[in-house]
Coordinates of C-alpha atoms in Angstrom, one line a residue:
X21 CA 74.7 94.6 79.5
X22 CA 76.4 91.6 80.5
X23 CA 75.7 90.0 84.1
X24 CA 78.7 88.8 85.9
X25 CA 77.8 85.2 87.0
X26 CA 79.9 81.7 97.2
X27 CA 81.0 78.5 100.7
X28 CA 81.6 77.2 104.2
X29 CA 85.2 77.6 104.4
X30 CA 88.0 80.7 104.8
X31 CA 89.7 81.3 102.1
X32 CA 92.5 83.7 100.2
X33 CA 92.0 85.2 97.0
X34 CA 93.8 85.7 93.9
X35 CA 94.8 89.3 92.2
X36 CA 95.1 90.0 88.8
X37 CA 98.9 91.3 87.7
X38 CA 99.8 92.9 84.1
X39 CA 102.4 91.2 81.9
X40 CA 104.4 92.2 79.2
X41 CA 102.2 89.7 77.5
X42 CA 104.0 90.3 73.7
X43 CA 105.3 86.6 74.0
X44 CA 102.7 84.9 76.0
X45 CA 99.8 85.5 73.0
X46 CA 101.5 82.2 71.3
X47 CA 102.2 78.8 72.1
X48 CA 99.8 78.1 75.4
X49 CA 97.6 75.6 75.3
X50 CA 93.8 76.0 75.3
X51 CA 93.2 72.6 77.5
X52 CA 90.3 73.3 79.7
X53 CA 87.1 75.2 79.6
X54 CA 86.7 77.4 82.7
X55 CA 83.0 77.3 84.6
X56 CA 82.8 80.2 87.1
X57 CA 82.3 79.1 91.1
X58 CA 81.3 81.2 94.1
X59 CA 83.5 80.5 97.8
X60 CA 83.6 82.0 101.1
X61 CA 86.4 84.2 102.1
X62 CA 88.1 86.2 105.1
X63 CA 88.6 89.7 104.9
X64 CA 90.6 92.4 102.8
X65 CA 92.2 95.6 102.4
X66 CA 94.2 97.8 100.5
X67 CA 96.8 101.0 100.8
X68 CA 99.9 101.4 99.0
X69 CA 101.2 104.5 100.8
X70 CA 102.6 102.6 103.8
X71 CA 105.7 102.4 102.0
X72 CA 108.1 104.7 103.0
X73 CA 108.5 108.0 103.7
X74 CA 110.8 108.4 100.6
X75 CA 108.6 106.8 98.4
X76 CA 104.9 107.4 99.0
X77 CA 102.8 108.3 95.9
X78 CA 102.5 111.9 95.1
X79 CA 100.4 114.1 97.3
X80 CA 99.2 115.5 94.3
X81 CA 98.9 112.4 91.7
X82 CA 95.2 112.7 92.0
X83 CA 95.0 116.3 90.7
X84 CA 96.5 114.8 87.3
X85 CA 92.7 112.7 87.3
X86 CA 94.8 109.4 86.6
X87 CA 96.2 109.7 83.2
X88 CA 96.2 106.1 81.9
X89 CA 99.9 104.8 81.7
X90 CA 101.5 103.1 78.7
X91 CA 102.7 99.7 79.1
X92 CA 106.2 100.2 78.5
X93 CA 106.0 103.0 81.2
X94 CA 106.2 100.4 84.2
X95 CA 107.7 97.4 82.5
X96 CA 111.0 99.3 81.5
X97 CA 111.2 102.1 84.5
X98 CA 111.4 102.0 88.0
X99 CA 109.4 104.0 91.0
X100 CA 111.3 107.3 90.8
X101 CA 111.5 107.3 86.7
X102 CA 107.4 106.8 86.7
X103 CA 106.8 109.9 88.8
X104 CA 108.8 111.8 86.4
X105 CA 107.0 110.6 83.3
X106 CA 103.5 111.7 85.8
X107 CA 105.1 115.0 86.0
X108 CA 105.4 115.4 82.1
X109 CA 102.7 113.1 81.0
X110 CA 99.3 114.6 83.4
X111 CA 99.1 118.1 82.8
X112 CA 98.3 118.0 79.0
X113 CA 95.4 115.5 79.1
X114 CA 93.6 118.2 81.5
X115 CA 91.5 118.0 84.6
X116 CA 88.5 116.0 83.3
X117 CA 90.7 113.7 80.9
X118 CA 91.6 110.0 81.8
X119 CA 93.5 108.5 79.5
X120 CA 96.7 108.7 77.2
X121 CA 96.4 109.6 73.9
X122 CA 96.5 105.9 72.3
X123 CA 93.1 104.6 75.1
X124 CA 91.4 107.5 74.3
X125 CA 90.1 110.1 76.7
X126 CA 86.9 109.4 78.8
X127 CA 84.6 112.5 77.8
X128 CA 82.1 111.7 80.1
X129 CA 81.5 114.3 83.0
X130 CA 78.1 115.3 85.4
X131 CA 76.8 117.3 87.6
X132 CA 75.8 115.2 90.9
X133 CA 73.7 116.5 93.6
X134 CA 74.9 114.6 96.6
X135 CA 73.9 116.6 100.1
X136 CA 76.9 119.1 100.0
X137 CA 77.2 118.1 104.1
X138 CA 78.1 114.8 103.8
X139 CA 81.5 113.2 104.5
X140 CA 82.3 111.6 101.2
X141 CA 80.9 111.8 97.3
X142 CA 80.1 108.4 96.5
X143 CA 77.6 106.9 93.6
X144 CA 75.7 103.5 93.2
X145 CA 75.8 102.6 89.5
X146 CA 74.3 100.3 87.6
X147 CA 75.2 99.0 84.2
X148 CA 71.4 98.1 82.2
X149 CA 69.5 97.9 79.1
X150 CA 66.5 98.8 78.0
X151 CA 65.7 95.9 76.2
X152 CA 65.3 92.1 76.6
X153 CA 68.2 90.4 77.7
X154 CA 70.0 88.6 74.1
X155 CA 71.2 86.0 75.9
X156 CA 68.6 85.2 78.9
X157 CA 66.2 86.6 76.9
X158 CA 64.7 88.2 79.9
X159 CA 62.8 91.8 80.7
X160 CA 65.5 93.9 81.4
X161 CA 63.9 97.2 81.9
X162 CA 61.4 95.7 84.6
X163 CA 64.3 93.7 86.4
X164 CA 66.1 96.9 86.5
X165 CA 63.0 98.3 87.9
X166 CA 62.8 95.9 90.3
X167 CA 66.1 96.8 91.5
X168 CA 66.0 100.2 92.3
X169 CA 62.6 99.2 94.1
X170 CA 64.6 97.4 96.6
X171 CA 67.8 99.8 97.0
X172 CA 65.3 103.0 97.8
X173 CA 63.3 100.7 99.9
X174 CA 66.3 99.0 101.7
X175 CA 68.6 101.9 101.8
X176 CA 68.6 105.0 99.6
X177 CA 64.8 106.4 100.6
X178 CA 67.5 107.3 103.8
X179 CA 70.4 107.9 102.4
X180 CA 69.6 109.5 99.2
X181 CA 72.9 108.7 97.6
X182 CA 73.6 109.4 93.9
X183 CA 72.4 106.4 91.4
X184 CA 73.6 106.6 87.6
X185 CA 72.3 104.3 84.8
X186 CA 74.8 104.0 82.1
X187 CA 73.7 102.2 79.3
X188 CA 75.0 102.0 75.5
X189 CA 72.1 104.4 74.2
X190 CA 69.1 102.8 74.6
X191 CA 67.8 105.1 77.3
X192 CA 68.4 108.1 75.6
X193 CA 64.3 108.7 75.0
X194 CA 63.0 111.5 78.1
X195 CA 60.0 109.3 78.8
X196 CA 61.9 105.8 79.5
X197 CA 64.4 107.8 81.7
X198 CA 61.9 109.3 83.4
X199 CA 59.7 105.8 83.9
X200 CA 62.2 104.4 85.5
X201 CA 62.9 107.7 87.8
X202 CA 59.9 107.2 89.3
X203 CA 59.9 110.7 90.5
X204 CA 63.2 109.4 92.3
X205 CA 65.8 112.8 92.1
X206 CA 68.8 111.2 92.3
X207 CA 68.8 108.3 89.4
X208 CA 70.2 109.9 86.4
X209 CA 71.2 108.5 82.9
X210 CA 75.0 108.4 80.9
X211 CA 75.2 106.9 77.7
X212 CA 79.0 105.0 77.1
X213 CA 80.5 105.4 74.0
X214 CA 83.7 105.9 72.0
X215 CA 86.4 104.9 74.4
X216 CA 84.3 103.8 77.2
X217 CA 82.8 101.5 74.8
X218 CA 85.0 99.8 72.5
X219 CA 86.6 96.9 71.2
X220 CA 90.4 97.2 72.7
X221 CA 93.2 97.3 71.3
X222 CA 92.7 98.0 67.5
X223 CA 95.0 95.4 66.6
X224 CA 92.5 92.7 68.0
X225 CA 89.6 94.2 65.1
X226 CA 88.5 91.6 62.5
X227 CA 89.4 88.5 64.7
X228 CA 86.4 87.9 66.7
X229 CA 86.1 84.2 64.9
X230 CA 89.0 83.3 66.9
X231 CA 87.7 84.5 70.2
X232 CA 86.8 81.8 73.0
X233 CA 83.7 81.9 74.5
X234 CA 80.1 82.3 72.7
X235 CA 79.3 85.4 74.5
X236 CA 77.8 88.8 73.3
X237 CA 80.3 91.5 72.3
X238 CA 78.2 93.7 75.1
X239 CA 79.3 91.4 77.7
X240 CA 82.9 91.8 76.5
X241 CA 82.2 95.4 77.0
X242 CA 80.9 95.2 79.9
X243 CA 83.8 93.4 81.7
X244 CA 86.2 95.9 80.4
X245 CA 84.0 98.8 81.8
X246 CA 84.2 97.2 85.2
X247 CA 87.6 96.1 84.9
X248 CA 89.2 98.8 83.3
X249 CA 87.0 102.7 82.5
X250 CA 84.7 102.6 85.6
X251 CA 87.7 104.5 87.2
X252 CA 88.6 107.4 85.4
X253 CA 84.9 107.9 84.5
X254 CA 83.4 108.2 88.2
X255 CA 86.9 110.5 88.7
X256 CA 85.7 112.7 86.0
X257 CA 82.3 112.9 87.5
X258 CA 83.9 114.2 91.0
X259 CA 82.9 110.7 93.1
X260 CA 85.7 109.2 95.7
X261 CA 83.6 106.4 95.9
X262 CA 81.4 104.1 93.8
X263 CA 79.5 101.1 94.7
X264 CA 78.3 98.8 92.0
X265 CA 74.8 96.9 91.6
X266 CA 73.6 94.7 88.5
X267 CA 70.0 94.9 87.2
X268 CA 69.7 91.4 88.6
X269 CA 71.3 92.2 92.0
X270 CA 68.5 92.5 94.9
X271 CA 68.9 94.5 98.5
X272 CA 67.0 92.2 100.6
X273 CA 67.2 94.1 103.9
X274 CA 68.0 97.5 105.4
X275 CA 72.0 98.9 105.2
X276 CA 71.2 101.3 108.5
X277 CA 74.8 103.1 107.4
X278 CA 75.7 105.3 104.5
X279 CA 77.8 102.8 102.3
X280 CA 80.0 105.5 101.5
X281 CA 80.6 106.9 104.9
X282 CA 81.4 103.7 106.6
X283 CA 84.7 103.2 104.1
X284 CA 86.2 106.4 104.3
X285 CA 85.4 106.2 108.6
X286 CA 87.4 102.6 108.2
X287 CA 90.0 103.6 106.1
X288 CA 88.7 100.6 103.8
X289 CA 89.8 101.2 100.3
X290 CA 87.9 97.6 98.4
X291 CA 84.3 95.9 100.0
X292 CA 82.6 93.2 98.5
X293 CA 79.5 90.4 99.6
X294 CA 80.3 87.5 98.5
X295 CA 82.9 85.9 96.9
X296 CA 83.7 83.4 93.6
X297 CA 85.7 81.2 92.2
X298 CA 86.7 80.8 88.4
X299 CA 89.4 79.0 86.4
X300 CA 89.9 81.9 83.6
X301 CA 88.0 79.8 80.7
X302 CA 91.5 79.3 79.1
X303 CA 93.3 76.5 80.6
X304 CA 96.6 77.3 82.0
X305 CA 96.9 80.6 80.3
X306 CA 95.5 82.7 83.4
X307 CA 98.0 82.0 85.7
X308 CA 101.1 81.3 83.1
X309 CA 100.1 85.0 81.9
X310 CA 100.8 87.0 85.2
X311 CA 104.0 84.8 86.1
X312 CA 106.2 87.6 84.5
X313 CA 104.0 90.5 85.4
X314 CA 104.5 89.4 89.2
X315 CA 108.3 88.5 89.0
X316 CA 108.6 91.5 87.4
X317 CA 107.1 93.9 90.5
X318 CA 110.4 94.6 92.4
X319 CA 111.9 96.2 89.8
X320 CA 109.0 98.4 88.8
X321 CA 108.0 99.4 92.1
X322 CA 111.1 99.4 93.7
X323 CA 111.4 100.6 97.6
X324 CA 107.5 100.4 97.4
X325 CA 104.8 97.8 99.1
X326 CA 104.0 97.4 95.9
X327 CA 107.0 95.8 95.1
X328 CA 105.8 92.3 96.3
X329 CA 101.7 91.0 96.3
X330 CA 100.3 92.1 98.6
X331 CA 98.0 88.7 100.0
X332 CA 97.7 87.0 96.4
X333 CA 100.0 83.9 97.3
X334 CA 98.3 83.1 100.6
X335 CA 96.3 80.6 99.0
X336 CA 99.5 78.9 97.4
X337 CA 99.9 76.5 100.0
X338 CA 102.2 74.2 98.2
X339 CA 104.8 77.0 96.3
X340 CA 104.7 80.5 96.5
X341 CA 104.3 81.1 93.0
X342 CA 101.2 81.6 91.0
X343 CA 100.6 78.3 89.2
X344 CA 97.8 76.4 88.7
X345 CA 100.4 73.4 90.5
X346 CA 101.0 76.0 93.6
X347 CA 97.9 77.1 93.9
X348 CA 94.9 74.8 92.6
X349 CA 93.2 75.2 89.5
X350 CA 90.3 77.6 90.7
X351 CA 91.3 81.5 91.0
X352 CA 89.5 82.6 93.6
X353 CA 88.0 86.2 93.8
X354 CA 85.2 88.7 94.6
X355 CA 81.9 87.8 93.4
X356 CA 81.7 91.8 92.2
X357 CA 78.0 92.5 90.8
X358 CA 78.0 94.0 94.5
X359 CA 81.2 96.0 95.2
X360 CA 82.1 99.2 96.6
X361 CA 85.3 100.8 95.9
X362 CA 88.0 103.7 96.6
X363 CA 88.1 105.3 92.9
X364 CA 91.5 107.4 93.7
X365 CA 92.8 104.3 95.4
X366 CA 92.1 102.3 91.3
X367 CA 94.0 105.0 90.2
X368 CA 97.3 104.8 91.7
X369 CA 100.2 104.1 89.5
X370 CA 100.5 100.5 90.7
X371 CA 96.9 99.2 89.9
X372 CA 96.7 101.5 87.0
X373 CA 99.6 100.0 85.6
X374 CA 98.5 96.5 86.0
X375 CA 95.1 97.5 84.6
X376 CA 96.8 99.2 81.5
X377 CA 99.0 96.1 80.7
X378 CA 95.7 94.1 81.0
X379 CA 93.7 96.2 78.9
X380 CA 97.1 96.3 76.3
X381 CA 96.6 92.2 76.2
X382 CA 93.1 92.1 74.7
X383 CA 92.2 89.6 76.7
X384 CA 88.8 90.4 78.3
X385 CA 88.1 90.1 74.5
X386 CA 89.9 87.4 73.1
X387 CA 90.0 85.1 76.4
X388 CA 86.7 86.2 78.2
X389 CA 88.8 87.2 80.9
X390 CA 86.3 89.1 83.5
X391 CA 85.9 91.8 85.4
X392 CA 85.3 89.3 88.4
X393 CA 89.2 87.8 87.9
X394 CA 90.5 91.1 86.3
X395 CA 89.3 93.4 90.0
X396 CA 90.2 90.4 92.1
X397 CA 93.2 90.0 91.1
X398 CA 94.2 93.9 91.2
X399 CA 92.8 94.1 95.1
X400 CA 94.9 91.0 95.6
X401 CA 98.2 92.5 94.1
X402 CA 97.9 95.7 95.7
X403 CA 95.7 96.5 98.2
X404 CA 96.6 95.4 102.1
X405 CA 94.2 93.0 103.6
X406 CA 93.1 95.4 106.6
X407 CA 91.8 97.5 104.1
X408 CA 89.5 95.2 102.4
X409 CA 86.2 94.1 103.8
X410 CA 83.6 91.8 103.5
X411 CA 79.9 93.2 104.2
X412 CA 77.6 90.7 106.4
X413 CA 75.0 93.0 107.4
X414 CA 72.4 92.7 104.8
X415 CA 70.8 90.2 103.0
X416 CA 72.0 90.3 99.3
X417 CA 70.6 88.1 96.1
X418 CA 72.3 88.0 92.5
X419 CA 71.1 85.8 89.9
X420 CA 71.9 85.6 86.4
X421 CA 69.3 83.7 84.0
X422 CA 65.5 84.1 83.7
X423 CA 64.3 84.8 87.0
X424 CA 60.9 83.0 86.9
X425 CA 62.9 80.0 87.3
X426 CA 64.7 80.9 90.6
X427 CA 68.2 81.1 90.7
X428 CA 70.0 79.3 87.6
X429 CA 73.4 81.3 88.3
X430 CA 73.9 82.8 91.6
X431 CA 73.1 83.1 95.1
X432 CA 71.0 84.2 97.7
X433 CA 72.1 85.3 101.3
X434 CA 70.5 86.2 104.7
X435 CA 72.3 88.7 106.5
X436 CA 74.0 87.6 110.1
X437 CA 72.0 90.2 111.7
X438 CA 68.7 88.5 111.6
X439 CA 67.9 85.7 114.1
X440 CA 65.4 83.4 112.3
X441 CA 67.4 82.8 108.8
X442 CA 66.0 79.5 107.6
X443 CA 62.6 81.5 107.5
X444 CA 63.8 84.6 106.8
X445 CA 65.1 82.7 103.1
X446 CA 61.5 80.8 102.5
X447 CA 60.2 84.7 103.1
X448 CA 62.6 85.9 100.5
X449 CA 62.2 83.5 97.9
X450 CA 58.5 83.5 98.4
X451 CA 57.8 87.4 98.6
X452 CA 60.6 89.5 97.6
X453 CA 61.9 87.4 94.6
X454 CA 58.4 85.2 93.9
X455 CA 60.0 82.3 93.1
X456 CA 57.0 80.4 95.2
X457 CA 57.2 77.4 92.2
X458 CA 60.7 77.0 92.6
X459 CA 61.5 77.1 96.1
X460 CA 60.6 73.2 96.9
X461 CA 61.7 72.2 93.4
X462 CA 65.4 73.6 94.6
X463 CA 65.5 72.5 98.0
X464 CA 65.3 69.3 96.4
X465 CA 67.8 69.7 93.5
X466 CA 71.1 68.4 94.0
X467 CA 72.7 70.7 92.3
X468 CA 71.2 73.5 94.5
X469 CA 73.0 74.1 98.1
X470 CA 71.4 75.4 101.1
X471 CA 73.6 76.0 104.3
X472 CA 75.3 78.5 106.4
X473 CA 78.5 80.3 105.3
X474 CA 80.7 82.6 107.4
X475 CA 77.2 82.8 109.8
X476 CA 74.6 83.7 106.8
X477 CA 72.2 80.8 105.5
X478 CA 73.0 80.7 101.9
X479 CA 71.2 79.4 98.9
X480 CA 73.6 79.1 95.7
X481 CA 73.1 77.6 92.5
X482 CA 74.7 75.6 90.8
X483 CA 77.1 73.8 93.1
X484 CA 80.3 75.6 92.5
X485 CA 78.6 79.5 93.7
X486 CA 79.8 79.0 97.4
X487 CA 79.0 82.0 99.0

């Protein structure tokens, strides 16, 4: 599957917002090739209920399991008129359906055997392959390994929380599912297809020559899982909560909390570890795209907090309005191959409608736009900053190219609960990622950074992952 690709100063992030994009497909210029960058941030939240009393979202929109909701749905009503077409619309696509009739239906459902005690249902998940990498051309399969290694040794050989593998069908053989089990109960295998795993929408079939970007039509897949499916599907399987890890993401030291347990208990709704920066890969287009989808909130979500962003316009320090002139020419966002989530939160009509209008455009296809810009932008829109947080607490490496030659894209981080950090990163590099070859070779690179960010000593590579 495609691998999502941090720094010493506070800053605001950006949220993604749908458009009625029919006019913005033409006439924008392409000027500009995005490179993806990694910065430090403050904290975050989310909760759109604290609007009032009038006006909060159904206490029962959840039971409809989140149909998915036609652009023209938000775009051309207002609050009171989208509640209505919930009431008409949930009921026939059925309890384990997510999805109107022209996304298609998520079929995908599971038995899961969390510790029926327990205060909340949440899953890691982890999106691999079973196969070398076709664009690192790395080992997969033993990375994955390698992986899971650390998460029971860090955290889950305590906390025992679900883990599910989806892959795209090349784990479907008994013996390589249970290989990688390891005797380990709770890791368990789904294979995405049909609308989980598709090029969308059908209009935008037959003209992948004109897409930007030379990347694999599984990464493009991949963005729009994270972006756009993940929620319905971990709602069908019966999880409020999911927490996401990468076949090259790396525990590096104990979590001594359930993951899970410590959102619900802080009402936190979006939690990330570090954070990114990234220019969209299409010039100006990013940020001339969501112009009309953000002017256009008070009227759809009228009388709502939703009506206005939520924090996305902190960082315009020059104009409050989302422009690469207001607000720089870097969007700045979660770093999310670590990410834990609120699934019913994802599927409230506000971020569901932005996520629909997203998905409408194409765009993760034809533009590259990611799942890193795509999430970041929707917490940004929507979610209140109190209910976003940032975890510190445990040391955390993601890296995306071939691993024997330590980090090419990524960063490592020592968690601000350890006392001796410098040493604490030569043990890492050295012992639990053996990159013993590289680790002078870096120090020395110029393009390699090494310093302390928000309190954790940080190693990111190349210049522009911050932290």
């Amino acid at each position: 599957m495609g691998l999502s690709v941090c720094a010493c100063v506070y800053v605001c992030f950006f949220m993604f917002g749908g458009a009625n994009n029919n006019n913005n497909n033409n006439n924008e210029d392409n000027n500009g090739v995005g490179i993806g960058y990694l910065y430090e941030s403050t904290v975050f939240y989310p909760w759109i209920a604290s609007a009032t009393k009038s006006k909060r979202w159904p206490k029962n929109i959840r039971s409809y399991s989140a149909p998915r909701f036609p652009n023209h749905v938000f775009l051309k009503t207002n609050y009171d008129d989208t509640m209505e077409w919930l009431e008409q619309k949930a009921s026939p696509f059925g309890s384990n359906c997510q999805g109107d009739a022209t996304r298609g239906c998520s079929g995908i459902a599971l038995q899961h055997n969390q510790d029926k005690t327990r205060k909340t249902k949440g899953a890691i998940v982890i999106l691999a392959q079973n196969r070398h990498h076709p664009t690192y051309g790395r080992n997969s399969n033993a990375m994955l390994k390698k992986t899971l290694d650390n998460i029971y040794k860090f955290y889950n050989n305590k906390q025992k929380d679900d883990i599910i593998i989806f892959h795209e069908g090349d784990f479907q053989n008994p013996h390589d599912q249970e290989d990688v089990q390891n005797g380990r109960a709770e890791i368990r295998f789904v294979a995405l297809s049909g609308a989980d795993w598709e090029v969308y929408p059908p209009s935008i079939i037959g003209t992948e020559n004109s897409w930007s970007a030379e990347v694999h039509i599984g990464y493009r897949h991949m963005i729009r899982f994270y972006a756009v499916r993940i929620w319905q599907i971990m709602a069908n399987l019966g999880y409020d909560y999911v927490c996401r890890f990468d076949d090259d993401s790396y525990l590096l030291s104990e979590i001594p909390y359930n993951l899970f347990d410590h959102m619900q208990e802080h009402g936190y709704d979006y939690a990330y570890r570090n954070t990114a920066m990234e220019s969209g890969w299409s010039g100006t287009k990013w940020w001339r795209w969501h112009q009309p989808y953000i002017s256009s909130m008070e009227q759809k979500f009228n009388g709502t907090a939703s009506s206005r962003p939520a924090w996305l316009l902190q960082q315009c320090e020059k104009c409050k309005i989302f422009s690469i002139k207001c607000c720089g020419s870097w969007f700045k966002g979660f770093y999310n191959n670590f990410f834990v989530a609120n699934v019913s939160r994802f599927l409230e009509p506000d971020i569901q409608d932005y996520l629909a209008t997203m998905d409408e455009s194409g765009r993760m296809y034809t533009l590259r736009w990611n799942d890193l810009i795509i999430q970041s932008m929707a917490v940004q829109l929507f979610i209140p900053q109190h209910k976003v947080h940032r975890f510190r607490d445990f040391s955390y490496a993601h890296n995306s190219g071939k691993p024997e030659n330590g980090i090419q894209w990524g960063i490592v981080q020592v968690s601000n609960r350890i006392e001796n950090q410098r040493e604490e990163m030569d043990r890492i590099l050295v012992q639990e990622l053996d990159w013993a070859d590289a680790r002078q070779a870096n120090k020395k690179d110029a393009d390699s950074q090494f310093g302390y960010v928000e309190g954790m000593y940080t190693y990111r590579r190349p210049f522009y992952f911050l932290g």
